[in-house]
mmCIF file of N, CA and C in Angstrom:
data_model
loop_
_atom_site.group_PDB
_atom_site.id
_atom_site.type_symbol
_atom_site.label_atom_id
_atom_site.label_comp_id
_atom_site.label_asym_id
_atom_site.label_seq_id
_atom_site.Cartn_x
_atom_site.Cartn_y
_atom_site.Cartn_z
ATOM 1 N N MET A 1 186.194 13.744 105.350
ATOM 2 C CA MET A 1 185.616 15.097 104.931
ATOM 3 C C MET A 1 184.397 14.774 104.776
ATOM 4 N N HIS A 2 183.571 15.748 105.117
ATOM 5 C CA HIS A 2 182.166 15.667 104.991
ATOM 6 C C HIS A 2 181.535 16.787 103.813
ATOM 7 N N PRO A 3 180.555 16.147 103.175
ATOM 8 C CA PRO A 3 180.197 17.366 101.867
ATOM 9 C C PRO A 3 179.610 18.508 102.301
ATOM 10 N N VAL A 4 179.739 19.247 101.335
ATOM 11 C CA VAL A 4 178.944 20.964 101.889
ATOM 12 C C VAL A 4 177.592 20.533 101.522
ATOM 13 N N ARG A 5 176.764 20.841 102.730
ATOM 14 C CA ARG A 5 175.167 20.680 102.597
ATOM 15 C C ARG A 5 175.016 22.482 102.203
ATOM 16 N N ARG A 6 173.933 21.998 101.300
ATOM 17 C CA ARG A 6 173.497 23.393 100.922
ATOM 18 C C ARG A 6 171.773 23.607 101.377
ATOM 19 N N PRO A 7 171.404 24.470 101.441
ATOM 20 C CA PRO A 7 169.629 24.439 101.549
ATOM 21 C C PRO A 7 169.207 23.910 100.187
ATOM 22 N N PRO A 8 167.777 23.286 100.770
ATOM 23 C CA PRO A 8 166.883 22.793 99.515
ATOM 24 C C PRO A 8 166.801 23.922 98.314
ATOM 25 N N ASP A 9 166.838 23.411 97.025
ATOM 26 C CA ASP A 9 166.421 24.304 96.176
ATOM 27 C C ASP A 9 164.902 24.544 96.234
ATOM 28 N N GLU A 10 164.732 25.778 95.573
ATOM 29 C CA GLU A 10 163.455 26.164 95.798
ATOM 30 C C GLU A 10 162.713 25.692 94.482
ATOM 31 N N THR A 11 163.534 25.538 93.528
ATOM 32 C CA THR A 11 162.822 24.901 92.033
ATOM 33 C C THR A 11 162.341 23.273 92.379
ATOM 34 N N SER A 12 161.483 22.693 91.576
ATOM 35 C CA SER A 12 161.167 21.541 91.742
ATOM 36 C C SER A 12 161.869 20.430 90.791
ATOM 37 N N SER A 13 163.060 21.188 90.303
ATOM 38 C CA SER A 13 163.729 20.184 89.068
ATOM 39 C C SER A 13 165.121 20.013 89.853
ATOM 40 N N ALA A 14 164.938 18.669 89.356
ATOM 41 C CA ALA A 14 166.347 17.695 89.694
ATOM 42 C C ALA A 14 167.848 18.245 89.306
ATOM 43 N N ASP A 15 167.507 18.968 88.148
ATOM 44 C CA ASP A 15 168.582 19.467 87.454
ATOM 45 C C ASP A 15 169.248 20.489 88.268
ATOM 46 N N PRO A 16 170.324 20.280 88.496
ATOM 47 C CA PRO A 16 171.437 21.201 89.313
ATOM 48 C C PRO A 16 171.744 22.763 88.752
ATOM 49 N N VAL A 17 171.784 22.582 87.527
ATOM 50 C CA VAL A 17 172.018 23.729 86.509
ATOM 51 C C VAL A 17 170.647 24.670 86.544
ATOM 52 N N VAL A 18 169.541 24.098 86.482
ATOM 53 C CA VAL A 18 168.152 24.734 86.520
ATOM 54 C C VAL A 18 168.203 25.356 87.752
ATOM 55 N N GLY A 19 168.640 24.510 88.942
ATOM 56 C CA GLY A 19 168.307 25.274 90.149
ATOM 57 C C GLY A 19 169.438 26.365 90.356
ATOM 58 N N TRP A 20 170.427 26.126 89.801
ATOM 59 C CA TRP A 20 171.443 27.564 89.696
ATOM 60 C C TRP A 20 170.774 28.433 89.029
ATOM 61 N N ARG A 21 170.599 28.489 87.902
ATOM 62 C CA ARG A 21 169.896 29.367 87.061
ATOM 63 C C ARG A 21 168.873 30.192 88.023
ATOM 64 N N ALA A 22 167.804 29.463 88.451
ATOM 65 C CA ALA A 22 167.035 30.064 89.332
ATOM 66 C C ALA A 22 167.264 31.025 90.418
ATOM 67 N N ARG A 23 168.322 30.672 91.118
ATOM 68 C CA ARG A 23 168.945 31.156 92.137
ATOM 69 C C ARG A 23 169.465 32.392 91.486
ATOM 70 N N ARG A 24 170.293 32.402 90.499
ATOM 71 C CA ARG A 24 170.885 33.691 89.999
ATOM 72 C C ARG A 24 169.972 34.594 89.642
ATOM 73 N N LEU A 25 169.025 34.151 88.989
ATOM 74 C CA LEU A 25 167.844 35.164 88.561
ATOM 75 C C LEU A 25 166.908 35.821 89.451
ATOM 76 N N ARG A 26 166.711 34.882 90.653
ATOM 77 C CA ARG A 26 166.148 35.588 91.807
ATOM 78 C C ARG A 26 166.855 36.539 92.067
ATOM 79 N N GLN A 27 168.241 36.339 92.561
ATOM 80 C CA GLN A 27 169.160 37.464 93.130
ATOM 81 C C GLN A 27 169.504 38.458 92.205
ATOM 82 N N ALA A 28 169.163 38.366 90.752
ATOM 83 C CA ALA A 28 169.236 39.694 89.777
ATOM 84 C C ALA A 28 167.835 40.472 90.151
ATOM 85 N N GLY A 29 166.950 40.074 91.019
ATOM 86 C CA GLY A 29 165.699 40.755 91.152
ATOM 87 C C GLY A 29 164.091 39.995 90.434
ATOM 88 N N LEU A 30 164.408 39.206 89.894
ATOM 89 C CA LEU A 30 163.113 38.634 89.171
ATOM 90 C C LEU A 30 162.209 37.951 90.030
ATOM 91 N N SER A 31 161.059 37.908 89.829
ATOM 92 C CA SER A 31 160.023 37.396 90.631
ATOM 93 C C SER A 31 160.677 35.806 90.918
ATOM 94 N N ALA A 32 159.871 35.338 91.894
ATOM 95 C CA ALA A 32 160.690 33.534 91.934
ATOM 96 C C ALA A 32 159.647 32.791 90.856
ATOM 97 N N HIS A 33 158.497 33.269 90.544
ATOM 98 C CA HIS A 33 157.450 32.490 89.583
ATOM 99 C C HIS A 33 158.521 32.647 87.903
ATOM 100 N N LEU A 34 158.945 33.875 87.840
ATOM 101 C CA LEU A 34 159.613 34.301 86.438
ATOM 102 C C LEU A 34 160.610 33.709 86.306
ATOM 103 N N ALA A 35 161.687 33.840 87.478
ATOM 104 C CA ALA A 35 162.849 32.940 87.373
ATOM 105 C C ALA A 35 162.791 31.750 87.364
ATOM 106 N N ASP A 36 161.892 30.758 87.989
ATOM 107 C CA ASP A 36 161.708 29.499 87.992
ATOM 108 C C ASP A 36 161.479 29.079 86.533
ATOM 109 N N ALA A 37 160.337 29.784 85.535
ATOM 110 C CA ALA A 37 160.153 29.481 84.510
ATOM 111 C C ALA A 37 161.126 29.943 83.593
ATOM 112 N N LEU A 38 162.290 30.709 83.751
ATOM 113 C CA LEU A 38 163.313 31.082 82.667
ATOM 114 C C LEU A 38 164.262 30.013 82.940
ATOM 115 N N ALA A 39 164.348 29.788 84.267
ATOM 116 C CA ALA A 39 165.662 28.891 84.315
ATOM 117 C C ALA A 39 165.576 27.536 83.767
ATOM 118 N N GLY A 40 164.810 26.747 83.391
ATOM 119 C CA GLY A 40 164.782 25.691 82.554
ATOM 120 C C GLY A 40 164.551 26.048 81.000
ATOM 121 N N ASP A 41 164.617 26.824 80.935
ATOM 122 C CA ASP A 41 164.376 27.393 79.226
ATOM 123 C C ASP A 41 165.809 27.887 78.843
ATOM 124 N N ARG A 42 166.515 27.082 78.275
ATOM 125 C CA ARG A 42 167.996 27.673 77.885
ATOM 126 C C ARG A 42 167.760 28.501 76.410
ATOM 127 N N ALA A 43 166.932 28.784 76.001
ATOM 128 C CA ALA A 43 166.904 29.851 74.868
ATOM 129 C C ALA A 43 167.127 31.093 75.234
ATOM 130 N N TYR A 44 166.992 31.330 76.817
ATOM 131 C CA TYR A 44 167.294 32.508 77.276
ATOM 132 C C TYR A 44 168.780 32.494 77.767
ATOM 133 N N ASP A 45 169.443 33.753 77.621
ATOM 134 C CA ASP A 45 170.914 33.809 77.625
ATOM 135 C C ASP A 45 171.202 34.375 79.194
ATOM 136 N N LEU A 46 171.284 33.457 80.263
ATOM 137 C CA LEU A 46 171.223 33.988 81.624
ATOM 138 C C LEU A 46 172.361 35.040 81.698
ATOM 139 N N HIS A 47 173.571 34.848 81.422
ATOM 140 C CA HIS A 47 174.550 36.016 81.229
ATOM 141 C C HIS A 47 174.324 37.397 80.768
ATOM 142 N N ALA A 48 173.681 37.451 79.750
ATOM 143 C CA ALA A 48 173.299 38.317 79.137
ATOM 144 C C ALA A 48 172.289 39.198 80.034
ATOM 145 N N ILE A 49 171.409 38.503 80.602
ATOM 146 C CA ILE A 49 170.119 39.327 81.060
ATOM 147 C C ILE A 49 171.203 39.774 82.704
ATOM 148 N N LEU A 50 171.758 39.061 83.347
ATOM 149 C CA LEU A 50 172.696 39.174 84.374
ATOM 150 C C LEU A 50 173.563 40.649 83.972
ATOM 151 N N GLY A 51 173.955 40.611 82.877
ATOM 152 C CA GLY A 51 174.683 41.761 82.426
ATOM 153 C C GLY A 51 173.923 43.099 82.059
ATOM 154 N N LEU A 52 172.719 42.742 81.509
ATOM 155 C CA LEU A 52 171.985 43.857 81.537
ATOM 156 C C LEU A 52 171.722 44.750 82.938
ATOM 157 N N VAL A 53 171.252 43.750 83.760
ATOM 158 C CA VAL A 53 170.835 43.940 85.120
ATOM 159 C C VAL A 53 171.755 44.635 85.932
ATOM 160 N N ASP A 54 173.102 44.008 85.746
ATOM 161 C CA ASP A 54 174.346 44.943 86.350
ATOM 162 C C ASP A 54 174.927 46.227 85.851
ATOM 163 N N ARG A 55 174.104 46.587 84.688
ATOM 164 C CA ARG A 55 174.316 47.973 83.974
ATOM 165 C C ARG A 55 173.207 48.820 84.597
ATOM 166 N N GLY A 56 172.178 48.418 85.406
ATOM 167 C CA GLY A 56 171.233 48.973 85.802
ATOM 168 C C GLY A 56 169.776 48.608 85.042
ATOM 169 N N CYS A 57 169.615 47.791 84.163
ATOM 170 C CA CYS A 57 168.280 47.462 83.484
ATOM 171 C C CYS A 57 167.587 46.986 84.421
ATOM 172 N N PRO A 58 166.088 46.873 84.856
ATOM 173 C CA PRO A 58 165.340 46.422 85.329
ATOM 174 C C PRO A 58 165.398 45.134 85.185
ATOM 175 N N ALA A 59 165.198 44.170 86.059
ATOM 176 C CA ALA A 59 165.183 42.512 85.651
ATOM 177 C C ALA A 59 164.330 42.272 84.748
ATOM 178 N N GLU A 60 162.949 42.580 84.854
ATOM 179 C CA GLU A 60 161.859 42.142 83.768
ATOM 180 C C GLU A 60 162.266 43.001 82.450
ATOM 181 N N LEU A 61 162.796 44.030 82.585
ATOM 182 C CA LEU A 61 163.185 44.637 81.240
ATOM 183 C C LEU A 61 163.989 43.739 80.418
ATOM 184 N N ALA A 62 165.026 43.327 81.289
ATOM 185 C CA ALA A 62 166.078 42.734 80.701
ATOM 186 C C ALA A 62 165.991 41.332 80.169
ATOM 187 N N VAL A 63 164.962 40.810 80.686
ATOM 188 C CA VAL A 63 164.134 39.494 80.083
ATOM 189 C C VAL A 63 163.706 39.722 78.921
ATOM 190 N N ARG A 64 162.822 40.998 78.906
ATOM 191 C CA ARG A 64 161.678 41.381 77.688
ATOM 192 C C ARG A 64 162.798 41.426 76.343
ATOM 193 N N ILE A 65 163.777 42.260 76.660
ATOM 194 C CA ILE A 65 165.037 42.845 75.558
ATOM 195 C C ILE A 65 165.687 41.447 75.059
ATOM 196 N N LEU A 66 165.912 40.443 76.014
ATOM 197 C CA LEU A 66 166.384 39.370 75.128
ATOM 198 C C LEU A 66 165.479 38.008 75.207
ATOM 199 N N ALA A 67 164.549 38.410 75.220
ATOM 200 C CA ALA A 67 163.544 37.250 74.737
ATOM 201 C C ALA A 67 163.900 36.634 73.548
ATOM 202 N N PRO A 68 163.755 35.406 73.287
ATOM 203 C CA PRO A 68 163.989 34.585 71.827
ATOM 204 C C PRO A 68 162.851 35.224 71.170
ATOM 205 N N LEU A 69 163.216 35.230 69.968
ATOM 206 C CA LEU A 69 162.112 35.209 68.752
ATOM 207 C C LEU A 69 161.802 33.791 68.421
ATOM 208 N N VAL A 70 160.132 33.454 68.815
ATOM 209 C CA VAL A 70 159.742 32.507 68.528
ATOM 210 C C VAL A 70 159.421 32.097 67.347
ATOM 211 N N HIS A 71 158.754 33.179 66.514
ATOM 212 C CA HIS A 71 158.389 32.714 65.137
ATOM 213 C C HIS A 71 158.937 34.068 64.413
ATOM 214 N N ALA A 72 160.278 34.104 64.214
ATOM 215 C CA ALA A 72 161.018 34.870 63.286
ATOM 216 C C ALA A 72 160.659 34.609 61.777
ATOM 217 N N PRO A 73 160.301 35.536 60.995
ATOM 218 C CA PRO A 73 160.199 35.378 59.403
ATOM 219 C C PRO A 73 161.350 35.142 59.185
ATOM 220 N N PRO A 74 161.551 34.208 58.255
ATOM 221 C CA PRO A 74 162.731 34.036 57.392
ATOM 222 C C PRO A 74 163.226 35.088 56.427
ATOM 223 N N CYS A 75 164.659 35.308 56.462
ATOM 224 C CA CYS A 75 165.053 36.216 55.560
ATOM 225 C C CYS A 75 165.165 36.270 54.318
#
């Protein structure tokens, strides 16, 4: 049995998960640059972004809505 051959990944990462995330984000409508940047950032919930896009939210807006709070003030 021969292994399944896939086209080379567009991302420069050797991590297959990052490559998969980048492809999914591009398929959802994000620019290649933004998809590649977010693919390696696990602070972004990929499934939540895709869920918003599936419900009609523009991809870039979905990313802004779900952007992690970097400097959240203490409660």
